[in-house]
Each structure stands twice: as C-alpha cells, then as structure tokens.
PDB file of C-alpha atoms in Angstrom:
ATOM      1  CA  UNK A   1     -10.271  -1.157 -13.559  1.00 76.00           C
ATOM      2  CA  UNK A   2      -7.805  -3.460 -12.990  1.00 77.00           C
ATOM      3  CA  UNK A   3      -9.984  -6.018 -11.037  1.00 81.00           C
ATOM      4  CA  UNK A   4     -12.697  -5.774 -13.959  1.00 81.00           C
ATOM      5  CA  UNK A   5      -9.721  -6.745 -16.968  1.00 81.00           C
ATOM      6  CA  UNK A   6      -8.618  -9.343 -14.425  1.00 80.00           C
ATOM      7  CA  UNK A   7     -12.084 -10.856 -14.258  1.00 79.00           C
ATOM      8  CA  UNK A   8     -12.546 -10.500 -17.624  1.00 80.00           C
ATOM      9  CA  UNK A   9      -9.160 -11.989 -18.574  1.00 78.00           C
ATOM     10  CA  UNK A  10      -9.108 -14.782 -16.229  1.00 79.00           C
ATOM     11  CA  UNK A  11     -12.626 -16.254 -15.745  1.00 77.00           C
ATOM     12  CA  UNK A  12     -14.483 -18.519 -18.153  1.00 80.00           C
ATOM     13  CA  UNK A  13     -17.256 -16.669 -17.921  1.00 78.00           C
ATOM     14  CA  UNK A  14     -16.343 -14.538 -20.320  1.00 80.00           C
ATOM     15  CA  UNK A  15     -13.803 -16.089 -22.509  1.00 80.00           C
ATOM     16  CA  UNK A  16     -16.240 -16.650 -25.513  1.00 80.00           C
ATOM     17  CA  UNK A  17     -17.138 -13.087 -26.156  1.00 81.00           C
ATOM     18  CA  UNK A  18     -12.994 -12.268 -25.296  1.00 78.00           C
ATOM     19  CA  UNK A  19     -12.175 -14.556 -28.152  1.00 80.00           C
ATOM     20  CA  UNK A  20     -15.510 -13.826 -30.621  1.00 76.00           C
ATOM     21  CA  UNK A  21     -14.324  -9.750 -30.518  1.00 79.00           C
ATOM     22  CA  UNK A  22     -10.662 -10.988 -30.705  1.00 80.00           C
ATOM     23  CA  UNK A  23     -10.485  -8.780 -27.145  1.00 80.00           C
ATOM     24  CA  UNK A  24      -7.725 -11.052 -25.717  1.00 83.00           C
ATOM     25  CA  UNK A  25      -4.693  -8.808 -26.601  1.00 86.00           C
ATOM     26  CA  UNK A  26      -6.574  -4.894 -26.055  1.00 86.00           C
ATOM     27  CA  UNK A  27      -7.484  -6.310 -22.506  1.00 84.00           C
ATOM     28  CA  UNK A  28      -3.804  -7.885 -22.117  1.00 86.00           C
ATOM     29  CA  UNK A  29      -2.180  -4.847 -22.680  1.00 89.00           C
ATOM     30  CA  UNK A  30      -4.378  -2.082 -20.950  1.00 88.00           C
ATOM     31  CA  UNK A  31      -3.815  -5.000 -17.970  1.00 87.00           C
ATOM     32  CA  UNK A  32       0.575  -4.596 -18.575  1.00 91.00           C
ATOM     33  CA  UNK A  33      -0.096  -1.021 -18.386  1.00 91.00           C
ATOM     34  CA  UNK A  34      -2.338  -0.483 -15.655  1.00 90.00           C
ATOM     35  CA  UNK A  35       0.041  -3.035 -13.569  1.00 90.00           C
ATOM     36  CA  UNK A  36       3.144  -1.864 -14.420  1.00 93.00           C
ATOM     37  CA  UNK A  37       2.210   1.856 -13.588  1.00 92.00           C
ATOM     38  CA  UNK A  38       0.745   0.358  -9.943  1.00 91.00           C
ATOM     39  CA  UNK A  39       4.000  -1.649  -9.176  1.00 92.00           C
ATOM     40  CA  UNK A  40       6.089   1.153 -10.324  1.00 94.00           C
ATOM     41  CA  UNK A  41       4.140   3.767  -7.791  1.00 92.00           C
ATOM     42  CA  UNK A  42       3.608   0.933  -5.191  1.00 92.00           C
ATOM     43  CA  UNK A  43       7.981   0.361  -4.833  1.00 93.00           C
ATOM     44  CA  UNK A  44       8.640   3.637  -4.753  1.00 91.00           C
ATOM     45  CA  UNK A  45       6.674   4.314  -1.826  1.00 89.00           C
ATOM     46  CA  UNK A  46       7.938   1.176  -0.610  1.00 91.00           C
ATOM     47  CA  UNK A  47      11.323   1.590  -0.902  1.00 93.00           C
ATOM     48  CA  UNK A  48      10.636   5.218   0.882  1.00 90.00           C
ATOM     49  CA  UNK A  49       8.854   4.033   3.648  1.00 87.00           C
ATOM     50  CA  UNK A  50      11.380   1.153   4.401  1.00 90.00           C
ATOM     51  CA  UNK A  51      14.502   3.535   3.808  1.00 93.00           C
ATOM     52  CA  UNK A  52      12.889   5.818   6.544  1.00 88.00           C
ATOM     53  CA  UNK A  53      12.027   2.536   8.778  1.00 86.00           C
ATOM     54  CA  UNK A  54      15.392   1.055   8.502  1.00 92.00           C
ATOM     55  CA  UNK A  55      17.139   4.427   9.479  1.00 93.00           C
ATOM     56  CA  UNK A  56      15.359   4.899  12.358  1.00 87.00           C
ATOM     57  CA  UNK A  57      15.383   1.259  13.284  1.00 86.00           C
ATOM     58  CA  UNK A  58      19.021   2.256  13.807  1.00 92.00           C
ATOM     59  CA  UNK A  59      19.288   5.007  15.748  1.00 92.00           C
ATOM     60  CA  UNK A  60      16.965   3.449  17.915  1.00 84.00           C
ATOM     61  CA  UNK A  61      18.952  -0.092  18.172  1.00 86.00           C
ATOM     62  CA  UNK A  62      21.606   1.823  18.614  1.00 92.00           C
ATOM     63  CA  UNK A  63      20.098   4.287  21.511  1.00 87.00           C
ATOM     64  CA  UNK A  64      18.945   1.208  23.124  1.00 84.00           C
ATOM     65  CA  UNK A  65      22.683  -0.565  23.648  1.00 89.00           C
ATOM     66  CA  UNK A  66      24.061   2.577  24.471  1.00 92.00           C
ATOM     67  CA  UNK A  67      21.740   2.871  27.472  1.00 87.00           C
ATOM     68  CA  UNK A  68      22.087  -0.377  28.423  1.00 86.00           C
ATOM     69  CA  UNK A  69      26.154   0.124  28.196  1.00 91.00           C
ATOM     70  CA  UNK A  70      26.169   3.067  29.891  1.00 90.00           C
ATOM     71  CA  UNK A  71      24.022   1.186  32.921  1.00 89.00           C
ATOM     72  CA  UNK A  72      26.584  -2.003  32.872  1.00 88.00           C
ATOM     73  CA  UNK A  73      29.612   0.218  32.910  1.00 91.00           C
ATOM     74  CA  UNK A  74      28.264   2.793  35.861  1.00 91.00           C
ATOM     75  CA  UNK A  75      26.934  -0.597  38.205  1.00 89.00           C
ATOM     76  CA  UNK A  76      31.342  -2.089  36.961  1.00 91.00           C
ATOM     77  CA  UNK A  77      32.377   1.117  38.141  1.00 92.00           C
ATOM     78  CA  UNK A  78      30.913   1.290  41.545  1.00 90.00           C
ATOM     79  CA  UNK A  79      28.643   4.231  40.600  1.00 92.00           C
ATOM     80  CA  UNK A  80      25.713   3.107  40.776  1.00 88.00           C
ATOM     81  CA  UNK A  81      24.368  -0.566  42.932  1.00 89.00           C
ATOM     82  CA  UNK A  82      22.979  -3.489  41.750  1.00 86.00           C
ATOM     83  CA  UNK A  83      19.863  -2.551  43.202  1.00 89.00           C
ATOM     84  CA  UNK A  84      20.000   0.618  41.093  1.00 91.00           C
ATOM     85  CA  UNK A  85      20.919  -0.744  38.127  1.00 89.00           C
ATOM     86  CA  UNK A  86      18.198  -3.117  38.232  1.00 89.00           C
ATOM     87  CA  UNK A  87      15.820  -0.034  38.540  1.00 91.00           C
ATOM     88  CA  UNK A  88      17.134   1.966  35.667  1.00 89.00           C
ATOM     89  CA  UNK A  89      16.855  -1.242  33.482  1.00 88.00           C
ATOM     90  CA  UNK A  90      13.628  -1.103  34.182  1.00 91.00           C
ATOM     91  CA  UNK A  91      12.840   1.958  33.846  1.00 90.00           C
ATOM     92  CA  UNK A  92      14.673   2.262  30.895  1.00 86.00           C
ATOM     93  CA  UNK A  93      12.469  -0.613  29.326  1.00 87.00           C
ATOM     94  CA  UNK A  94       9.334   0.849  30.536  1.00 92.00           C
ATOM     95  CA  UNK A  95      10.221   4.365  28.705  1.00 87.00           C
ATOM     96  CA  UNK A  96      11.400   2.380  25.764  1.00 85.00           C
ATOM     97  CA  UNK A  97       7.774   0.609  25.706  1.00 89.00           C
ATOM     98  CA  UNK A  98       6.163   4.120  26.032  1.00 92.00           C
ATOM     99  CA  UNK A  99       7.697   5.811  23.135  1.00 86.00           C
ATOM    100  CA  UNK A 100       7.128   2.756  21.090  1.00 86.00           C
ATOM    101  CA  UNK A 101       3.001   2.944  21.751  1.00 92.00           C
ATOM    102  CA  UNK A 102       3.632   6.566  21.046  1.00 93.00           C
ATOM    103  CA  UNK A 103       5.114   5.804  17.985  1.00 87.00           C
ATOM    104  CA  UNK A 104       2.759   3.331  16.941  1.00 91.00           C
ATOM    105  CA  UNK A 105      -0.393   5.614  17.271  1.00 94.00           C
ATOM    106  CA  UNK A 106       1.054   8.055  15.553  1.00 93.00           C
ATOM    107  CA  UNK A 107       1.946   5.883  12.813  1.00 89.00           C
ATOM    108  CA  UNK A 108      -1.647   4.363  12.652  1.00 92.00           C
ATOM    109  CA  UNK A 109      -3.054   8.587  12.804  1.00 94.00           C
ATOM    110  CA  UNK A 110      -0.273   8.950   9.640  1.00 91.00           C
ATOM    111  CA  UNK A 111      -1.750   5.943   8.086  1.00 91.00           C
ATOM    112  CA  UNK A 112      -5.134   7.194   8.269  1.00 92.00           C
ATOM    113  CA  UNK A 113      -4.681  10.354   6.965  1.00 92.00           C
ATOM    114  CA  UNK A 114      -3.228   8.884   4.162  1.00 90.00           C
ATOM    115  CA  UNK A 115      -6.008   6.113   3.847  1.00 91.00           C
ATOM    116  CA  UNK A 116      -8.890   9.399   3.920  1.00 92.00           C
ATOM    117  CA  UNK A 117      -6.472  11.501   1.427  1.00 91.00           C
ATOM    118  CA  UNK A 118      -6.353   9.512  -1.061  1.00 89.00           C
ATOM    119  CA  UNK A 119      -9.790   8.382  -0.717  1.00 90.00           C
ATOM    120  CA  UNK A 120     -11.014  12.279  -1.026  1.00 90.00           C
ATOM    121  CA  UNK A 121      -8.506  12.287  -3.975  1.00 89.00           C
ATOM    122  CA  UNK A 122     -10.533   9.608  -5.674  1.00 87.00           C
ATOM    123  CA  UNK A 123     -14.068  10.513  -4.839  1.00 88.00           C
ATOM    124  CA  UNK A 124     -12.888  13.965  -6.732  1.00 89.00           C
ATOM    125  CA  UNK A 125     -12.227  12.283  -9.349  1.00 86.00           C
ATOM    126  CA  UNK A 126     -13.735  14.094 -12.111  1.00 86.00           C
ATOM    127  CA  UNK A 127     -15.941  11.744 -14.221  1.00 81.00           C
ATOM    128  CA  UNK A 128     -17.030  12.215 -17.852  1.00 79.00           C
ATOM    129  CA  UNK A 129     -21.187  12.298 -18.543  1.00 75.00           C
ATOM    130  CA  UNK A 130     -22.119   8.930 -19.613  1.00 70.00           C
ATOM    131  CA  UNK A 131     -22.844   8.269 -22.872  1.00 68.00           C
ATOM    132  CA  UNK A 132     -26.079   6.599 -24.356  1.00 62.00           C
ATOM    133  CA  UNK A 133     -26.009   4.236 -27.012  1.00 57.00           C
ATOM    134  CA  UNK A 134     -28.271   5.190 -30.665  1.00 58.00           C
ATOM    135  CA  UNK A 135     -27.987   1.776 -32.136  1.00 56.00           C
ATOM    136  CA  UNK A 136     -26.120   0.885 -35.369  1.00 58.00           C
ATOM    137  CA  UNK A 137     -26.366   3.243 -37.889  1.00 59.00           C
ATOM    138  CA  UNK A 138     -29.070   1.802 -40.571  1.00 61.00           C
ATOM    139  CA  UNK A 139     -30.831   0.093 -38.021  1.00 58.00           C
ATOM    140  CA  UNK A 140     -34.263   0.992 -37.014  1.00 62.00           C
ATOM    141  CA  UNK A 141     -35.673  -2.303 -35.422  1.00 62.00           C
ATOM    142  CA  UNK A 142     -33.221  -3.527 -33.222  1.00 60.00           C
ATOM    143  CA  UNK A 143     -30.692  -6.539 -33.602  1.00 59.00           C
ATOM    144  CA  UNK A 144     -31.860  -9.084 -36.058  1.00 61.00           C
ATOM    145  CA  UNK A 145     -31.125 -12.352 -36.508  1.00 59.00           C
ATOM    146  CA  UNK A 146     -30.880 -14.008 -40.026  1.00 67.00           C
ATOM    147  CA  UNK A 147     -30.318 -17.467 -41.245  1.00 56.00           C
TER     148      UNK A 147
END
C-alpha cells in the first residue's frame, strides 16, 4: 500500500486526476500514517536486535583478550614455550573462526524463519470479497458526455 500512494503521490503520471479529485491531502496522510506506523515497528526491532548485538559483541571482545592475556602471561611466566604459545594462538583463532561460522548460520536459519513467518502471516491475511461497481445511481447508459 505504501508503494502504490508513493507512486501515486510522486509520479506525473497521475498528478492530474490527484489534483482534479482534490486527492493530494487523503493520499498524504494515509502515506504519514502508514510510514510512521512502519518506522515506529521497524526501530523497535532495530534497537532490539542491535541492543542484543552490541551485548554480545562484548562478551565476546572481551573473551577474546582474555584468552589472548592469559596465553601472553603463561609464555612471561615460563609456563608454557614460545613454540606453544604460538600453537594455542592458533588454535585459539581457529576455534574463534569456528564459532563465528556457527554463529553466522544460525543467524541466517533465525533470519529465515523470520523471513517465512511473516510471510505465512501475510498470505493469512484475511481479505474482504471484492466489491463490484452498479454505476451512478440514475444512470442507465453509462458515462455521458455533454457540451
């Protein structure tokens, strides 16, 4: 709907019969509503998503110094050799890359879902019989036009 009053708004097309029906401000404001109502739903989720990202952006940034900390401070020590430190790096970085796929697929399956859901949601939609037109009232032959 919003994509039709955009068209219908914005294109030349059909800005005579917008202005002829005096259409311009009916359109306009089913437009505001429709967009505002979108944005509003659309930041929301936004603001959810990112809040969740950002969190566990964290923890992970933070996971990921700590390991690396806790390999520099065992190879200062003596605990551990440089030849085993440059394996657990390594390691580490390969496990990091690993959960990160992991992550990523099952962020794409989560996606999905949602994508289908909502899709489902729509194509349930209820939608109302249409309605036929019976002409004006008084008129039996049609449109006519009279000089």
């Amino acid at each position: 709907m919003q994509m039709y009053l955009e068209t219908v708004l914005a294109r030349e097309d059909h800005a005579k019969e917008v202005k002829l029906f005096g259409l311009g401000p009916l359109l306009l404001d089913r437009y505001r509503a429709i967009f505002r109502k979108v944005f509003k739903e659309d930041r929301a989720l936004t603001i959810r998503r990112d809040t969740w990202g950002f969190f566990l952006g964290l923890i992970s940034t933070a996971a990921f110094y700590a390991a690396y900390a806790w390999i520099a401070v065992s190879a200062v020590r003596g605990q551990i050799s440089l030849g085993q430190m440059t394996m657990y790096v390594l390691l580490f970085r390969q496990g990091q890359a690993a959960v990160s796929a992991s992550l990523a697929a099952i962020s794409g399956m989560y996606e999905d879902n949602l994508y289908l859901s909502t899709l489902y949601d729509y194509l349930d939609t209820p939608v109302d019989a249409p309605r036929h037109a019976h002409g004006w009232p008084g008129s039996s032959d049609g449109v006519r036009f009279e000089a």
